[in-house]
Amino acid sequence: MSTLRFEALKQTFNRSAVKIEEPSKRSELFGSNVFNTSIMKQFLTKEAYTSVLDAIKNGSKIDRGVAEHISSGMKQWAMAKGATHYTHWFQPLTGSTAEKHDAFFETTGDGGAIEKFGGGALVQQEPDASSFPNGGIRNTFEARGYTAWDPTSPAFIWGTTLCIPTVFVSYTGEALDYKTPLLRALQAVDQSATAVAKYFDKNVTKVNATLGWEQEYFLIDSALAVTRPDLQLAGRTLLGHSPAKGQQLDDHYFGSIPSRILAFMRDLEIECMKLGIPVKTRHNEVAPNQFELAPIFEEANLAVDHNSLIMDIMSKTAEKHHFKVVLHEKPFAGINGSGKHNNWSLGTDTGTNLLSPGSTPMKNLQFLTFFVNIIKAVHDNEELLRASIASASNDHRLGANEAPPAIISVFIGSQLTAVLDELEKVTDGKLSPQEKTELKLNVVGKIPEILLDNTDRNRTSSFAFTGNKFEFRAVGSLQNCASPMTVLNSILAKQLKDFKVEVDKLIKDKKMKKDDAIFNVLREYIKESKKIRFEGDGYGEAWEKEAEKRGLSNNRRTPQALKVQVSEKTIKLYEELEVMNKVEIEARHEIELEEYAMRIQIEGRILGDIARNHIIPTAIRYQNILIKNVRGIKEIYAEHYKQHADEQLDIIENISTHIAAINSKVGEMIDARKVANQIEDAEEKAFAYCDDVRPFFEEIRYHCDKLELLVDDELWPLTKYRELLFTR
């Protein structure tokens, strides 16, 4: 194994940047492999084109006859681009994407063949639903499930395959994917937000949620990655001593991008351009060999699809450059992990960002209305929001050794805090003309000026306002954005729905003017949600104590965080909005618990294998070398040998101590795993793995890492942190 390590290092040292050719104008490439509206105009009949646009804008169904025309045009375009196959591209509850490729090929029965792709194949396919996570919705013998075309996300060509974004549902109609609940949540927030937006602009007929994600990732040379079974199988290093130099000098962040990395980035961006993914930003991140890429914001459903797609593209592109992309939230101990900041906002079909103040007090009141309602929604559902980003891998970031914490808080900045403090003082009932003038001119009216200078950002807050959007910073780098986006849009949809009921009631029963009613309701929301707002350092024990005092949850581990998913409140929320029914909710809860247990189980097996089959034998080999050395010294110095072999004897004894501890703890971990495996209840099993199995990881790691410092470097089998993180 040590030979493999040094051979891998030799390969890495001999690498050079892959030559990349790209056009001078990336705009010429943008969307060239996407069946977008401009391509549709060329390949579809007017009726088919109008039908697709109506489905995109209004959610109307596409007639099967029209679908035949669409599929014909789509096939003609795809084949002209070199496509030979098609697939329904979907996002099952595995956390990755899925696809089954079928050729544009059918026999004619007379010995011939034709290229065929009909409307039925476009609109619907039937993959095996029992083979994907379903939380008990489908029995193994009940295999039928359906993928159905989502026209709001355009088809694209990847390689030689036409990919058609779809939803995935069971035979009985329950959602088995991430996309279906997201689409329902987006529809719910559209309806609720549009109704509220009409208070300020009667011309608004639709509100779209927008998303701009920031994808953080590590790049490790593929030869080095192969030498680490833990990195290959678990996506993170389960052991490894920290290098003398990590990120403490801050010399990597925003530094010059290494040539091999830059070649990979350019290649990746070219592929993104072809697929219509509007990537714009690239840079070094804080940790060594950590990087980030970010696009221009898009409609939320499309942005989620693009992020899922780009994680696939990153891995495939990395292979060409002899890299392994590591998306795990905490692949290396002692340095920063990776997140996927979700920048989220709302925009109207009239071109207004509802989280941007305007040039008039009325537009600023509109901004405040949505701003305060979002804070209230987060306050009332902070545990559900935490659950939306819970996973075994993200637990290593949240509430562990770095920000953001597992506690959900909202950061809005001192200036906007002052505005809300003023609004909190609004008179109960009808406002006097003087008070209304004061509010509109000196409080609400000055919001644009306030935001102009409000450039500060809180890096430790999990949910921060950043100018014209909220940034949900706690989302994990490995995660599908659909989960937090489904929760965020759902809780706001419910909140805005309730807000409108309260405002209309004051207008009708109290005969208040619209502005008075809005101010009165907002005042109460500001008071009720005050505890979720925090302007200080949201990292460390001081904030944890303060959060506990405020009554905020601190669900540090996934099994604990997931409990809220099946609460009466959550079920009522989703059922009222028709985002998910009780069966779907409970199924997802079970799937996430099972996945948590399985990931801890896999990591435990990998760690036990490496510790007993790689680390202990290597330590014994080095110990034998030392013993031989001591014997030689004894032959020379006889009874005085100890004064010349004292250090060697000390190392021999330390090695024995660590070997014994590793072997003992691995045995105890295996016993705990056996007990956990006998548990049938998914929640109880997840807690057993969390509380009884997982704690052994750090104990075993401690002794393995101590041996790394004792054993001869030439014998050590696993590529070390200094090599993984600083070899480029």
CSV table of N, CA, C and O in Angstrom, one decimal, residues 527-600:
chain,number,residue,atom,x,y,z
A,527,LYS,N,-42.8,41.7,16.5
A,527,LYS,CA,-42.7,41.4,17.9
A,527,LYS,C,-42.6,39.9,18.1
A,527,LYS,O,-41.7,39.4,18.9
A,528,GLU,N,-43.4,39.1,17.4
A,528,GLU,CA,-43.5,37.7,17.6
A,528,GLU,C,-42.2,37.0,17.1
A,528,GLU,O,-41.9,35.9,17.6
A,529,SER,N,-41.5,37.5,16.1
A,529,SER,CA,-40.4,36.8,15.5
A,529,SER,C,-39.1,37.4,15.9
A,529,SER,O,-38.0,37.0,15.4
A,530,LYS,N,-39.1,38.3,16.9
A,530,LYS,CA,-37.8,39.0,17.3
A,530,LYS,C,-36.7,38.0,17.8
A,530,LYS,O,-35.5,38.3,17.5
A,531,LYS,N,-37.1,36.9,18.4
A,531,LYS,CA,-36.0,36.0,19.0
A,531,LYS,C,-35.2,35.3,17.9
A,531,LYS,O,-34.1,34.9,18.2
A,532,ILE,N,-35.7,35.2,16.7
A,532,ILE,CA,-35.0,34.6,15.6
A,532,ILE,C,-33.9,35.5,15.0
A,532,ILE,O,-33.0,35.0,14.4
A,533,ARG,N,-34.0,36.8,15.3
A,533,ARG,CA,-33.1,37.7,14.7
A,533,ARG,C,-31.9,37.8,15.6
A,533,ARG,O,-32.0,38.0,16.8
A,534,PHE,N,-30.7,37.7,15.0
A,534,PHE,CA,-29.4,37.8,15.8
A,534,PHE,C,-28.4,38.5,14.9
A,534,PHE,O,-28.1,38.1,13.8
A,535,GLU,N,-27.8,39.5,15.5
A,535,GLU,CA,-26.8,40.3,14.8
A,535,GLU,C,-25.3,40.0,15.2
A,535,GLU,O,-24.4,40.5,14.6
A,536,GLY,N,-25.1,39.2,16.2
A,536,GLY,CA,-23.8,38.9,16.7
A,536,GLY,C,-23.1,37.7,16.0
A,536,GLY,O,-23.6,37.2,15.0
A,537,ASP,N,-22.1,37.2,16.7
A,537,ASP,CA,-21.3,36.1,16.1
A,537,ASP,C,-22.1,34.8,16.4
A,537,ASP,O,-22.2,34.4,17.6
A,538,GLY,N,-22.6,34.2,15.4
A,538,GLY,CA,-23.5,33.0,15.6
A,538,GLY,C,-22.7,31.7,15.6
A,538,GLY,O,-23.1,30.7,15.1
A,539,TYR,N,-21.5,31.7,16.2
A,539,TYR,CA,-20.6,30.6,16.3
A,539,TYR,C,-20.0,30.5,17.7
A,539,TYR,O,-19.5,31.4,18.2
A,540,GLY,N,-20.2,29.3,18.3
A,540,GLY,CA,-19.6,29.1,19.6
A,540,GLY,C,-20.6,29.0,20.7
A,540,GLY,O,-21.8,29.1,20.6
A,541,GLU,N,-20.0,28.7,21.9
A,541,GLU,CA,-20.8,28.4,23.1
A,541,GLU,C,-21.7,29.6,23.5
A,541,GLU,O,-22.8,29.4,24.0
A,542,ALA,N,-21.2,30.8,23.4
A,542,ALA,CA,-21.9,32.0,23.8
A,542,ALA,C,-23.2,32.1,23.0
A,542,ALA,O,-24.3,32.4,23.7
A,543,TRP,N,-23.2,31.9,21.7
A,543,TRP,CA,-24.4,31.9,21.0
A,543,TRP,C,-25.4,30.7,21.3
A,543,TRP,O,-26.6,30.9,21.4
A,544,GLU,N,-24.8,29.6,21.6
A,544,GLU,CA,-25.6,28.4,21.9
A,544,GLU,C,-26.4,28.7,23.2
A,544,GLU,O,-27.6,28.4,23.3
A,545,LYS,N,-25.7,29.3,24.2
A,545,LYS,CA,-26.4,29.7,25.5
A,545,LYS,C,-27.5,30.7,25.2
A,545,LYS,O,-28.6,30.6,25.8
A,546,GLU,N,-27.2,31.7,24.4
A,546,GLU,CA,-28.1,32.8,24.1
A,546,GLU,C,-29.3,32.2,23.3
A,546,GLU,O,-30.5,32.5,23.6
A,547,ALA,N,-29.1,31.3,22.4
A,547,ALA,CA,-30.1,30.6,21.6
A,547,ALA,C,-31.1,29.8,22.5
A,547,ALA,O,-32.3,29.8,22.4
A,548,GLU,N,-30.4,29.1,23.5
A,548,GLU,CA,-31.2,28.3,24.4
A,548,GLU,C,-32.1,29.2,25.3
A,548,GLU,O,-33.3,28.9,25.6
A,549,LYS,N,-31.6,30.4,25.7
A,549,LYS,CA,-32.3,31.4,26.5
A,549,LYS,C,-33.5,31.9,25.7
A,549,LYS,O,-34.6,32.1,26.2
A,550,ARG,N,-33.3,32.0,24.4
A,550,ARG,CA,-34.4,32.5,23.5
A,550,ARG,C,-35.4,31.5,23.1
A,550,ARG,O,-36.4,31.8,22.6
A,551,GLY,N,-35.1,30.2,23.4
A,551,GLY,CA,-36.0,29.1,23.1
A,551,GLY,C,-35.9,28.6,21.7
A,551,GLY,O,-36.8,28.0,21.1
A,552,LEU,N,-34.7,28.9,21.0
A,552,LEU,CA,-34.5,28.3,19.7
A,552,LEU,C,-33.9,26.9,19.8
A,552,LEU,O,-33.2,26.6,20.7
A,553,SER,N,-34.2,26.1,18.8
A,553,SER,CA,-33.8,24.7,18.8
A,553,SER,C,-32.3,24.6,18.4
A,553,SER,O,-31.8,25.5,17.7
A,554,ASN,N,-31.7,23.6,18.9
A,554,ASN,CA,-30.3,23.3,18.5
A,554,ASN,C,-30.1,21.8,18.3
A,554,ASN,O,-29.6,21.1,19.1
A,555,ASN,N,-30.7,21.4,17.2
A,555,ASN,CA,-30.7,20.0,16.8
A,555,ASN,C,-29.4,19.6,16.1
A,555,ASN,O,-29.3,19.7,14.8
A,556,ARG,N,-28.4,19.2,16.8
A,556,ARG,CA,-27.0,19.1,16.2
A,556,ARG,C,-26.9,17.8,15.4
A,556,ARG,O,-26.0,17.7,14.5
A,557,ARG,N,-27.7,16.8,15.6
A,557,ARG,CA,-27.6,15.5,14.9
A,557,ARG,C,-28.9,15.3,14.1
A,557,ARG,O,-30.0,15.6,14.5
A,558,THR,N,-28.7,14.6,13.0
A,558,THR,CA,-29.8,14.4,12.0
A,558,THR,C,-31.0,13.7,12.6
A,558,THR,O,-32.1,14.1,12.4
A,559,PRO,N,-30.9,12.5,13.3
A,559,PRO,CA,-32.1,11.9,13.8
A,559,PRO,C,-32.9,12.8,14.7
A,559,PRO,O,-34.2,12.7,14.6
A,560,GLN,N,-32.3,13.6,15.4
A,560,GLN,CA,-33.0,14.6,16.3
A,560,GLN,C,-33.6,15.6,15.4
A,560,GLN,O,-34.8,16.0,15.7
A,561,ALA,N,-32.9,16.1,14.4
A,561,ALA,CA,-33.4,17.2,13.6
A,561,ALA,C,-34.6,16.7,12.7
A,561,ALA,O,-35.5,17.5,12.4
A,562,LEU,N,-34.6,15.5,12.3
A,562,LEU,CA,-35.7,15.0,11.4
A,562,LEU,C,-37.0,14.7,12.1
A,562,LEU,O,-38.0,14.6,11.4
A,563,LYS,N,-37.1,14.7,13.4
A,563,LYS,CA,-38.3,14.4,14.1
A,563,LYS,C,-39.5,15.4,13.7
A,563,LYS,O,-40.6,14.9,13.6
A,564,VAL,N,-39.1,16.6,13.5
A,564,VAL,CA,-40.2,17.6,13.2
A,564,VAL,C,-40.9,17.3,11.8
A,564,VAL,O,-42.0,17.8,11.6
A,565,GLN,N,-40.2,16.5,11.0
A,565,GLN,CA,-40.8,16.3,9.7
A,565,GLN,C,-42.2,15.6,9.7
A,565,GLN,O,-43.0,15.7,8.8
A,566,VAL,N,-42.4,14.8,10.8
A,566,VAL,CA,-43.6,14.1,10.9
A,566,VAL,C,-44.5,14.6,12.0
A,566,VAL,O,-45.4,13.9,12.5
A,567,SER,N,-44.3,15.8,12.5
A,567,SER,CA,-45.1,16.4,13.5
A,567,SER,C,-46.5,16.8,12.9
A,567,SER,O,-46.6,16.9,11.7
A,568,GLU,N,-47.5,16.9,13.8
A,568,GLU,CA,-48.8,17.3,13.3
A,568,GLU,C,-48.8,18.6,12.5
A,568,GLU,O,-49.5,18.8,11.5
A,569,LYS,N,-48.0,19.6,13.0
A,569,LYS,CA,-47.9,20.9,12.4
A,569,LYS,C,-47.3,20.8,11.0
A,569,LYS,O,-47.9,21.4,10.1
A,570,THR,N,-46.3,20.0,10.8
A,570,THR,CA,-45.7,19.8,9.5
A,570,THR,C,-46.7,19.2,8.5
A,570,THR,O,-46.9,19.6,7.4
A,571,ILE,N,-47.3,18.1,9.0
A,571,ILE,CA,-48.3,17.4,8.1
A,571,ILE,C,-49.4,18.3,7.7
A,571,ILE,O,-49.8,18.3,6.5
A,572,LYS,N,-49.9,19.1,8.7
A,572,LYS,CA,-51.0,20.0,8.4
A,572,LYS,C,-50.6,21.1,7.4
A,572,LYS,O,-51.3,21.4,6.4
A,573,LEU,N,-49.3,21.6,7.5
A,573,LEU,CA,-48.8,22.6,6.6
A,573,LEU,C,-48.8,22.1,5.2
A,573,LEU,O,-49.3,22.7,4.2
A,574,TYR,N,-48.1,20.9,5.0
A,574,TYR,CA,-48.0,20.4,3.6
A,574,TYR,C,-49.3,19.9,3.0
A,574,TYR,O,-49.5,20.1,1.8
A,575,GLU,N,-50.2,19.4,3.8
A,575,GLU,CA,-51.5,18.9,3.3
A,575,GLU,C,-52.4,20.1,2.9
A,575,GLU,O,-53.1,20.1,1.9
A,576,GLU,N,-52.3,21.2,3.7
A,576,GLU,CA,-53.1,22.4,3.4
A,576,GLU,C,-52.6,23.0,2.1
A,576,GLU,O,-53.5,23.5,1.3
A,577,LEU,N,-51.3,23.0,1.8
A,577,LEU,CA,-50.8,23.6,0.6
A,577,LEU,C,-50.8,22.6,-0.6
A,577,LEU,O,-50.4,23.0,-1.7
A,578,GLU,N,-51.1,21.3,-0.3
A,578,GLU,CA,-51.1,20.3,-1.3
A,578,GLU,C,-49.7,20.1,-1.8
A,578,GLU,O,-49.5,19.7,-3.0
A,579,VAL,N,-48.7,20.2,-1.0
A,579,VAL,CA,-47.3,20.0,-1.4
A,579,VAL,C,-47.0,18.5,-1.2
A,579,VAL,O,-46.3,17.9,-2.1
A,580,MET,N,-47.4,17.9,-0.1
A,580,MET,CA,-47.3,16.5,0.1
A,580,MET,C,-48.4,16.0,1.0
A,580,MET,O,-48.9,16.8,1.8
A,581,ASN,N,-48.8,14.7,0.8
A,581,ASN,CA,-49.8,14.2,1.8
A,581,ASN,C,-49.0,13.4,2.9
A,581,ASN,O,-47.8,13.3,2.9
A,582,LYS,N,-49.8,12.9,3.8
A,582,LYS,CA,-49.2,12.3,5.0
A,582,LYS,C,-48.3,11.0,4.6
A,582,LYS,O,-47.3,10.8,5.2
A,583,VAL,N,-48.8,10.3,3.6
A,583,VAL,CA,-48.1,9.1,3.2
A,583,VAL,C,-46.7,9.5,2.6
A,583,VAL,O,-45.7,8.9,2.9
A,584,GLU,N,-46.7,10.5,1.8
A,584,GLU,CA,-45.4,11.0,1.2
A,584,GLU,C,-44.5,11.6,2.3
A,584,GLU,O,-43.3,11.3,2.2
A,585,ILE,N,-45.0,12.3,3.2
A,585,ILE,CA,-44.2,12.9,4.3
A,585,ILE,C,-43.6,11.8,5.1
A,585,ILE,O,-42.4,11.8,5.4
A,586,GLU,N,-44.4,10.8,5.6
A,586,GLU,CA,-43.8,9.7,6.4
A,586,GLU,C,-42.8,8.9,5.7
A,586,GLU,O,-41.8,8.4,6.2
A,587,ALA,N,-43.1,8.7,4.4
A,587,ALA,CA,-42.1,7.9,3.5
A,587,ALA,C,-40.8,8.6,3.5
A,587,ALA,O,-39.7,7.9,3.6
A,588,ARG,N,-40.8,9.9,3.2
A,588,ARG,CA,-39.5,10.6,3.1
A,588,ARG,C,-38.8,10.6,4.4
A,588,ARG,O,-37.5,10.5,4.5
A,589,HIS,N,-39.5,10.7,5.5
A,589,HIS,CA,-38.9,10.7,6.8
A,589,HIS,C,-38.2,9.4,7.1
A,589,HIS,O,-37.0,9.4,7.5
A,590,GLU,N,-38.9,8.3,6.7
A,590,GLU,CA,-38.3,7.0,6.9
A,590,GLU,C,-37.0,6.8,6.0
A,590,GLU,O,-36.0,6.3,6.4
A,591,ILE,N,-37.1,7.3,4.7
A,591,ILE,CA,-36.0,7.2,3.8
A,591,ILE,C,-34.8,7.9,4.4
A,591,ILE,O,-33.6,7.4,4.3
A,592,GLU,N,-35.0,9.1,4.9
A,592,GLU,CA,-33.8,9.9,5.4
A,592,GLU,C,-33.2,9.3,6.6
A,592,GLU,O,-32.0,9.3,6.8
A,593,LEU,N,-34.1,8.7,7.5
A,593,LEU,CA,-33.5,8.0,8.7
A,593,LEU,C,-32.7,6.7,8.2
A,593,LEU,O,-31.7,6.5,8.8
A,594,GLU,N,-33.3,6.0,7.3
A,594,GLU,CA,-32.6,4.8,6.8
A,594,GLU,C,-31.3,5.2,6.1
A,594,GLU,O,-30.2,4.5,6.3
A,595,GLU,N,-31.3,6.2,5.4
A,595,GLU,CA,-30.0,6.7,4.7
A,595,GLU,C,-29.0,7.1,5.7
A,595,GLU,O,-27.8,6.7,5.6
A,596,TYR,N,-29.4,7.8,6.8
A,596,TYR,CA,-28.5,8.2,7.8
A,596,TYR,C,-27.8,6.9,8.5
A,596,TYR,O,-26.6,6.9,8.6
A,597,ALA,N,-28.6,6.0,8.8
A,597,ALA,CA,-28.1,4.8,9.5
A,597,ALA,C,-27.2,4.0,8.5
A,597,ALA,O,-26.1,3.6,9.0
A,598,MET,N,-27.5,3.9,7.3
A,598,MET,CA,-26.7,3.2,6.3
A,598,MET,C,-25.3,3.9,6.1
A,598,MET,O,-24.3,3.3,6.0
A,599,ARG,N,-25.4,5.2,6.1
A,599,ARG,CA,-24.1,6.0,5.9
A,599,ARG,C,-23.2,5.8,7.1
A,599,ARG,O,-21.9,5.6,6.9
A,600,ILE,N,-23.7,5.8,8.3
A,600,ILE,CA,-22.9,5.6,9.4
A,600,ILE,C,-22.4,4.1,9.5
A,600,ILE,O,-21.2,3.9,9.8
